[in-house]
Amino acid sequence: MDPSTALGEEPIGKLLWRFSIPAIIGMMVNALYNVVDSIFVGNGVGEIGLTAVTIAFPIMLVMMAFGMLIGVGASTLVSIRLGENNRAEAEQILGNALTLIIILAFVMSVAGLLFLEPMLQALGAEPKVLPSAKIFTQIIISGSVFMYIGFGLNNIIRAEGNPRLAMLTMLISAGINILLNPLFIFGMKLGIGGSALATVISQAVSALWVLGYFFSSKSTLKIRLRYLRPKAAIVQAIATIGMSPFFMQLAASIVTVIYNFALIRYGGDLAVAAMGIVNRVAMLLLMPVMGISQGAQPIIGYNYGAQQYYRVFQTLKKAVLAASGISLIGFIFIQIFDYYIIGLFNSNPELIAMGGKGLRIMLSLLPIIGFQVIAAQYFQAVGKAKHALLLTMSRQVLILIPMIMLLPNFFGLTGIWLAGPIADLASAVLTGYFLYRELRALKVM
């Protein structure tokens, strides 16, 4: 059976796991190499290295935001067009996406390198941290074109019905990174620059792998020269649908900056290092949920485009149940092994105590996050960008930022940790309300 045709015909349960398991494995390994990367930096460079990477993290989130703007927007459109049996326009979307990615990479790299030091200082890099942060970020920005291509086009591989290859792309990148990190940091004594160089090399291999696929005979869609020229209507459609994940990542960058300044004020550089560890552990735990979300997206998009609304509902229901179950398991794991997890990154007792408390509090409502992620992704998958954007921004901007600014005034550093679960609860309630209305309309259709 043609991979894209299977999206509309195979049993939903079998289809969801066939798409989700490769995405989960790929994203887990991807998140794991970020965790391993931090472990190498924490033990090979020290607390200054962890703080430098955390300070630079908002810049990396902004880069990822632009990658998601094109990658997620294009992949959603590709899923819907394949559901409509419009392969020619799906290929045109792929070609336009590649052109936009290359233009974006050039503009972002030039701007980032020109204003790097002022940006890092504005993000809170103090004199003792600035040199390490600058070395790390310079290398990452210089090779960012590979990240944009690998990440952006890998979404389209999954959208055309080839989740295993999308997983393999992430495994190759993560595997190379994990192998090169200790070699560059400990073997060649390159320090934090070695960590950044390992990341760029792994992303370059991933980008070449993805491009090779779309030029080969194995892909459903092909990169064709005539489709590389941007078409205004397609560019606008990609940008419109990609706005939700774009603003989500952009908001995450802003939130990280606000977090860092609050952490410096109430806990110093050590608190920033602790937050860097907490974020990476949280990312690792949420990757299975994100994998289910990514697995459900092409199934929902294809069947919505094919007007098979019962299959849309069944996919959504099964994805929510699976994500919620995984979130509950992650919550139990954190509550039992919190301090042991933090101790993997650094042996400083004060850092372990601070990070363990932060990890427990920040992920105290992890069981409901699975529902919120899948439900919000549903609106993204069916092309309802305004709904997806509102649900995304409600947590990151409307709720979380005010909590970060308000709660520390009463609870100090604990207030910073509390801001996350409060935002999780409020956004889950809001998402539930919009999803209830959507499901009533879906039932009628």
Coordinates of C-alpha atoms in Angstrom, one line a residue:
M1 CA 0.0 0.0 0.0
D2 CA 1.2 3.5 -0.8
P3 CA 2.4 5.1 2.5
S4 CA 0.2 8.2 2.1
T5 CA -2.9 6.0 1.1
A6 CA -2.4 3.9 4.3
L7 CA -3.2 7.1 6.4
G8 CA -6.8 6.8 5.3
E9 CA -7.3 3.1 5.3
E10 CA -5.3 1.2 8.0
P11 CA -6.8 0.7 11.5
I12 CA -6.3 3.8 13.6
G13 CA -4.6 2.0 16.6
K14 CA -2.1 0.2 14.4
L15 CA -1.5 3.3 12.3
L16 CA -1.0 5.6 15.4
W17 CA 1.6 3.3 16.9
R18 CA 3.3 2.8 13.5
F19 CA 3.8 6.5 13.2
S20 CA 4.3 7.4 16.9
I21 CA 6.8 4.7 17.9
P22 CA 9.5 5.9 15.4
A23 CA 8.8 9.5 16.4
I24 CA 9.1 8.6 20.1
I25 CA 12.3 6.7 19.6
G26 CA 13.8 9.5 17.4
M27 CA 12.8 12.3 19.8
M28 CA 13.8 10.3 22.9
V29 CA 17.3 9.8 21.5
N30 CA 17.4 13.4 20.3
A31 CA 16.5 14.6 23.8
L32 CA 18.9 12.0 25.4
Y33 CA 21.8 13.4 23.5
N34 CA 20.9 16.9 24.8
V35 CA 21.0 15.4 28.3
V36 CA 24.2 13.5 27.6
D37 CA 25.7 16.7 26.1
S38 CA 24.9 18.5 29.3
I39 CA 26.4 15.7 31.4
F40 CA 29.6 16.0 29.4
V41 CA 29.7 19.8 29.7
G42 CA 28.9 19.7 33.4
N43 CA 31.6 17.2 34.2
G44 CA 34.1 18.3 31.5
V45 CA 33.8 22.1 31.6
G46 CA 32.0 22.6 35.0
E47 CA 29.2 24.7 36.3
I48 CA 30.3 27.7 34.2
G49 CA 29.8 25.5 31.1
L50 CA 26.2 24.5 32.2
T51 CA 25.4 28.2 32.9
A52 CA 26.8 29.3 29.6
V53 CA 24.7 26.8 27.6
T54 CA 21.6 27.8 29.6
I55 CA 22.3 31.5 28.9
A56 CA 22.7 30.7 25.2
F57 CA 19.6 28.5 25.1
P58 CA 17.1 31.3 24.2
I59 CA 19.1 32.0 21.0
M60 CA 18.9 28.3 20.0
L61 CA 15.1 28.4 20.7
V62 CA 14.7 31.4 18.4
M63 CA 16.5 29.5 15.7
M64 CA 14.3 26.5 16.3
A65 CA 11.2 28.8 16.1
F66 CA 12.0 29.8 12.6
G67 CA 12.8 26.2 11.6
M68 CA 9.3 25.2 13.0
L69 CA 7.6 28.1 11.2
I70 CA 8.6 26.5 7.9
G71 CA 9.0 22.8 8.8
V72 CA 5.7 22.3 10.7
G73 CA 3.7 24.7 8.4
A74 CA 4.9 22.9 5.3
S75 CA 4.4 19.4 6.7
T76 CA 0.8 20.1 7.8
L77 CA 0.0 21.4 4.4
V78 CA 1.6 18.4 2.8
S79 CA -0.5 16.0 4.9
I80 CA -3.7 17.8 3.9
R81 CA -2.8 18.0 0.2
L82 CA -2.0 14.3 0.1
G83 CA -5.3 13.6 1.8
E84 CA -6.9 15.6 -1.0
N85 CA -4.9 13.5 -3.6
N86 CA -3.1 16.7 -4.8
R87 CA 0.5 15.4 -5.0
A88 CA 1.6 18.2 -7.4
E89 CA 0.9 20.9 -4.9
A90 CA 2.4 18.8 -2.1
E91 CA 5.7 18.8 -4.1
Q92 CA 5.4 22.5 -4.7
I93 CA 5.1 23.0 -0.9
L94 CA 8.2 20.9 -0.4
G95 CA 10.2 23.0 -3.0
N96 CA 9.1 26.3 -1.5
A97 CA 9.9 25.1 2.0
L98 CA 13.5 24.3 1.0
T99 CA 14.0 27.7 -0.6
L100 CA 12.6 29.5 2.4
I101 CA 14.8 27.4 4.7
I102 CA 18.0 28.4 2.8
I103 CA 17.1 32.1 2.8
L104 CA 16.2 32.0 6.4
A105 CA 19.4 30.3 7.4
F106 CA 21.5 32.9 5.7
V107 CA 19.7 35.9 7.2
M108 CA 19.6 34.5 10.7
S109 CA 23.2 33.5 10.7
V110 CA 24.5 36.9 9.5
A111 CA 22.3 38.7 12.0
G112 CA 23.2 36.4 14.9
L113 CA 27.0 36.6 14.4
L114 CA 26.9 40.4 14.0
F115 CA 25.1 41.0 17.3
L116 CA 26.1 37.9 19.3
E117 CA 28.0 39.5 22.2
P118 CA 25.3 42.2 22.9
M119 CA 22.6 39.5 22.7
L120 CA 24.4 37.3 25.2
Q121 CA 25.0 40.2 27.6
A122 CA 21.3 41.2 27.3
L123 CA 20.4 37.6 28.1
G124 CA 22.3 37.8 31.4
A125 CA 25.8 36.5 30.6
E126 CA 28.1 37.9 33.3
P127 CA 31.8 38.5 32.5
K128 CA 33.0 35.0 33.8
V129 CA 30.3 33.2 31.7
L130 CA 30.4 35.4 28.5
P131 CA 33.5 33.9 26.9
S132 CA 32.2 30.3 27.1
A133 CA 28.7 31.3 26.0
K134 CA 30.2 33.2 23.0
I135 CA 32.3 30.3 21.8
F136 CA 29.5 27.9 22.1
T137 CA 26.9 30.1 20.3
Q138 CA 29.3 31.2 17.5
I139 CA 29.8 27.6 16.4
I140 CA 26.1 26.7 16.6
I141 CA 25.0 29.8 14.6
S142 CA 27.7 29.3 12.0
G143 CA 26.4 25.8 11.2
S144 CA 22.7 26.5 11.6
V145 CA 21.8 26.0 8.0
F146 CA 22.2 22.2 8.6
M147 CA 19.8 22.3 11.5
Y148 CA 17.2 24.2 9.5
I149 CA 17.4 21.7 6.6
G150 CA 17.5 18.6 8.7
F151 CA 14.7 19.6 11.1
G152 CA 12.5 21.3 8.5
L153 CA 12.5 18.7 5.8
N154 CA 12.4 15.7 8.2
N155 CA 8.9 16.9 9.2
I156 CA 7.8 16.5 5.6
I157 CA 9.3 12.9 5.5
R158 CA 6.9 12.0 8.3
A159 CA 4.0 13.9 6.7
E160 CA 4.3 11.9 3.4
G161 CA 3.9 8.7 5.4
N162 CA 7.5 7.5 6.2
P163 CA 7.9 7.7 10.0
R164 CA 10.7 5.1 10.2
L165 CA 13.0 7.1 8.0
A166 CA 12.2 10.3 9.9
M167 CA 13.2 8.4 13.1
L168 CA 16.4 7.1 11.4
T169 CA 17.3 10.7 10.5
M170 CA 17.2 11.7 14.2
L171 CA 19.0 8.5 15.3
I172 CA 21.9 9.2 13.0
S173 CA 22.2 12.8 14.2
A174 CA 22.0 11.9 17.8
G175 CA 24.4 8.9 17.5
I176 CA 27.1 11.0 15.9
N177 CA 26.6 13.8 18.5
I178 CA 26.9 11.3 21.4
L179 CA 30.1 9.8 19.9
L180 CA 31.8 13.1 19.1
N181 CA 31.0 14.9 22.4
P182 CA 33.4 13.0 24.7
L183 CA 36.0 12.8 21.9
F184 CA 36.0 16.6 21.4
I185 CA 35.6 17.6 25.1
F186 CA 37.8 15.1 26.9
G187 CA 40.0 13.6 24.1
M188 CA 40.9 16.7 22.1
K189 CA 40.4 19.1 25.1
L190 CA 38.2 21.5 23.0
G191 CA 36.0 22.3 26.0
I192 CA 32.6 23.8 25.4
G193 CA 33.5 24.6 21.8
G194 CA 33.9 20.9 21.2
S195 CA 30.3 20.3 22.4
A196 CA 29.1 22.9 19.9
L197 CA 31.2 21.4 17.1
A198 CA 29.9 17.9 17.7
T199 CA 26.3 19.3 17.4
V200 CA 27.0 21.0 14.1
I201 CA 28.7 18.0 12.5
S202 CA 25.8 15.7 13.5
Q203 CA 23.3 18.2 12.0
A204 CA 25.3 18.4 8.8
V205 CA 25.1 14.6 8.3
S206 CA 21.4 14.7 9.1
A207 CA 20.8 17.5 6.5
L208 CA 22.7 15.6 3.8
W209 CA 20.7 12.4 4.6
V210 CA 17.4 14.2 4.3
L211 CA 18.3 16.0 1.0
G212 CA 19.5 12.7 -0.4
Y213 CA 16.2 11.1 0.4
F214 CA 14.1 13.7 -1.5
F215 CA 16.4 13.4 -4.5
S216 CA 16.2 9.6 -4.5
S217 CA 13.7 7.2 -6.0
K218 CA 12.5 6.1 -2.5
S219 CA 10.5 9.3 -1.7
T220 CA 6.9 9.9 -2.5
L221 CA 7.5 13.6 -3.0
K222 CA 10.5 14.9 -5.0
I223 CA 12.5 18.1 -4.9
R224 CA 12.0 19.6 -8.3
L225 CA 13.8 22.6 -9.8
R226 CA 10.6 24.2 -11.0
Y227 CA 9.0 24.2 -7.6
L228 CA 11.9 26.0 -5.8
R229 CA 10.7 29.4 -6.9
P230 CA 8.6 30.8 -4.0
K231 CA 4.9 31.2 -4.7
A232 CA 3.2 33.9 -2.6
A233 CA 0.1 31.8 -1.8
I234 CA 2.1 28.8 -0.6
V235 CA 4.5 30.9 1.4
Q236 CA 1.6 32.6 3.0
A237 CA -0.1 29.3 3.8
I238 CA 3.1 27.8 5.3
A239 CA 3.6 30.9 7.4
T240 CA 0.0 31.0 8.6
I241 CA -0.1 27.4 9.8
G242 CA 3.5 27.5 11.1
M243 CA 2.7 30.6 13.2
S244 CA 1.5 28.5 16.2
P245 CA 4.7 26.5 16.8
F246 CA 6.8 29.5 15.8
F247 CA 5.3 31.7 18.5
M248 CA 5.4 28.8 20.9
Q249 CA 9.2 28.5 20.5
L250 CA 9.6 32.3 20.4
A251 CA 7.6 32.6 23.6
A252 CA 9.7 29.8 25.1
S253 CA 12.8 31.8 24.3
I254 CA 11.3 34.9 26.0
V255 CA 10.2 32.8 29.0
T256 CA 13.7 31.4 29.3
V257 CA 15.2 34.9 29.4
I258 CA 12.7 36.0 32.0
Y259 CA 13.4 32.8 34.0
N260 CA 17.2 33.4 33.8
F261 CA 17.0 36.9 35.1
A262 CA 14.7 35.9 38.0
L263 CA 16.9 32.9 38.8
I264 CA 20.0 35.1 38.9
R265 CA 18.2 37.5 41.2
Y266 CA 16.9 34.9 43.6
G267 CA 19.5 32.1 43.3
G268 CA 22.5 33.3 41.3
D269 CA 24.4 31.4 38.6
L270 CA 23.9 28.1 40.4
A271 CA 20.1 28.5 40.0
V272 CA 20.6 29.1 36.3
A273 CA 22.6 25.9 36.0
A274 CA 19.9 24.1 38.0
M275 CA 17.2 25.3 35.6
G276 CA 19.3 24.2 32.6
I277 CA 19.3 20.6 34.1
V278 CA 15.6 20.7 34.9
N279 CA 14.7 21.8 31.4
R280 CA 16.7 19.0 29.8
V281 CA 15.2 16.4 32.1
A282 CA 11.7 17.8 31.4
M283 CA 12.4 17.7 27.7
L284 CA 13.5 14.1 27.9
L285 CA 10.3 13.1 29.8
L286 CA 8.0 15.0 27.4
M287 CA 9.6 13.5 24.2
P288 CA 7.3 10.5 24.2
V289 CA 4.3 12.8 24.4
M290 CA 5.7 14.9 21.6
G291 CA 6.4 11.7 19.6
I292 CA 2.7 10.7 19.9
S293 CA 1.8 14.2 18.9
Q294 CA 4.0 14.0 15.8
G295 CA 2.7 10.6 15.0
A296 CA -0.9 11.7 15.2
Q297 CA -0.4 14.9 13.1
P298 CA -0.2 13.3 9.6
I299 CA -3.0 10.9 10.4
I300 CA -5.3 13.7 11.6
G301 CA -4.3 16.0 8.8
Y302 CA -4.8 13.4 6.0
N303 CA -8.2 12.2 7.2
Y304 CA -9.4 15.7 7.9
G305 CA -8.5 16.6 4.3
A306 CA -10.2 13.4 3.1
Q307 CA -13.3 14.3 5.2
Q308 CA -13.1 11.0 7.2
Y309 CA -14.0 12.7 10.4
Y310 CA -14.6 9.6 12.5
R311 CA -11.0 8.5 11.9
V312 CA -9.9 12.0 13.0
F313 CA -11.8 11.6 16.3
Q314 CA -10.5 8.1 16.9
T315 CA -6.9 9.2 16.3
L316 CA -7.3 12.2 18.7
K317 CA -8.9 10.0 21.5
K318 CA -6.3 7.3 21.3
A319 CA -3.4 9.8 21.2
V320 CA -4.7 11.6 24.3
L321 CA -5.1 8.4 26.3
A322 CA -1.6 7.2 25.3
A323 CA 0.1 10.6 26.1
S324 CA -1.7 10.9 29.4
G325 CA -0.6 7.5 30.5
I326 CA 3.1 8.2 29.6
S327 CA 2.9 11.5 31.4
L328 CA 1.7 9.8 34.6
I329 CA 4.6 7.3 34.4
G330 CA 7.1 10.2 34.0
F331 CA 5.6 12.0 37.0
I332 CA 6.0 9.0 39.3
F333 CA 9.6 8.5 38.1
I334 CA 10.5 12.2 38.9
Q335 CA 9.0 12.0 42.4
I336 CA 11.1 9.0 43.3
F337 CA 14.5 9.7 41.6
D338 CA 14.6 13.5 41.6
Y339 CA 18.0 14.1 43.4
Y340 CA 19.6 11.1 41.8
I341 CA 18.8 12.5 38.3
I342 CA 20.3 15.9 39.1
G343 CA 23.4 14.3 40.6
L344 CA 24.3 12.8 37.1
F345 CA 25.0 16.3 35.8
N346 CA 27.2 17.6 38.6
S347 CA 28.4 16.6 42.1
N348 CA 27.9 19.9 43.8
P349 CA 25.6 19.2 46.8
E350 CA 24.0 22.7 46.7
L351 CA 23.2 22.3 43.0
I352 CA 21.7 18.8 43.6
A353 CA 19.5 20.1 46.4
M354 CA 18.3 23.1 44.4
G355 CA 17.8 21.2 41.2
G356 CA 16.0 18.3 42.8
K357 CA 13.5 20.7 44.5
G358 CA 13.0 22.6 41.2
L359 CA 12.5 19.4 39.2
R360 CA 9.8 18.0 41.7
I361 CA 7.8 21.3 41.8
M362 CA 8.0 22.2 38.1
L363 CA 6.8 18.8 36.9
S364 CA 4.2 18.3 39.7
L365 CA 1.4 18.5 37.1
L366 CA 3.1 16.5 34.4
P367 CA 0.1 14.0 34.2
I368 CA -2.1 16.7 32.6
I369 CA 0.5 17.9 30.1
G370 CA 0.0 14.9 27.8
F371 CA -3.6 15.9 27.2
Q372 CA -2.8 19.6 26.7
V373 CA -0.1 18.9 24.1
I374 CA -2.1 16.5 22.0
A375 CA -5.3 18.6 22.1
A376 CA -3.4 21.7 21.1
Q377 CA -1.6 19.8 18.3
Y378 CA -5.0 18.7 17.0
F379 CA -5.9 22.3 15.9
Q380 CA -2.4 22.6 14.3
A381 CA -3.0 19.3 12.4
V382 CA -6.3 20.4 10.9
G383 CA -4.9 23.8 9.8
K384 CA -6.8 25.9 12.5
A385 CA -3.8 28.1 13.2
K386 CA -5.6 30.7 15.2
H387 CA -6.9 28.2 17.7
A388 CA -3.5 26.5 18.0
L389 CA -1.8 29.9 18.4
L390 CA -4.2 31.0 21.2
L391 CA -3.7 27.7 23.2
T392 CA 0.0 27.9 22.8
M393 CA 0.4 31.5 23.8
S394 CA -2.1 31.2 26.7
R395 CA 0.4 29.1 28.6
Q396 CA 3.7 30.7 27.6
V397 CA 2.7 34.3 27.6
L398 CA -0.6 35.1 29.2
I399 CA -0.1 32.9 32.2
L400 CA 3.5 31.8 32.7
I401 CA 5.3 35.1 32.3
P402 CA 3.1 37.0 34.9
M403 CA 3.5 34.1 37.3
I404 CA 7.4 34.2 37.0
M405 CA 7.3 38.0 37.7
L406 CA 4.8 37.8 40.5
L407 CA 5.3 34.7 42.6
P408 CA 9.0 35.2 43.5
N409 CA 8.1 38.4 45.3
F410 CA 6.2 36.2 47.9
F411 CA 8.0 32.8 47.7
G412 CA 11.5 33.6 46.5
L413 CA 13.2 30.9 44.4
T414 CA 10.3 28.5 45.2
G415 CA 7.9 30.9 43.4
I416 CA 9.9 30.6 40.2
W417 CA 9.5 26.8 40.3
L418 CA 5.7 27.2 41.1
A419 CA 5.1 29.3 38.0
G420 CA 5.3 26.3 35.7
P421 CA 2.6 24.0 37.2
I422 CA 0.2 26.9 37.7
A423 CA 0.5 27.7 33.9
D424 CA 0.1 24.0 33.1
L425 CA -3.2 23.8 35.0
A426 CA -4.7 27.0 33.5
S427 CA -3.8 26.1 29.9
A428 CA -5.1 22.6 30.3
V429 CA -8.5 23.9 31.4
L430 CA -8.6 26.4 28.5
T431 CA -7.6 23.7 26.0
G432 CA -10.3 21.4 27.3
Y433 CA -12.9 24.1 26.7
F434 CA -11.9 24.7 23.1
L435 CA -11.5 20.9 22.4
Y436 CA -15.0 20.2 23.7
R437 CA -16.5 22.8 21.3
E438 CA -14.4 21.4 18.4
L439 CA -15.5 17.8 19.1
R440 CA -19.2 18.8 19.0
A441 CA -18.6 20.4 15.5
L442 CA -16.7 17.3 14.4
K443 CA -19.5 15.0 15.5
V444 CA -21.9 17.0 13.3
M445 CA -19.6 16.7 10.3

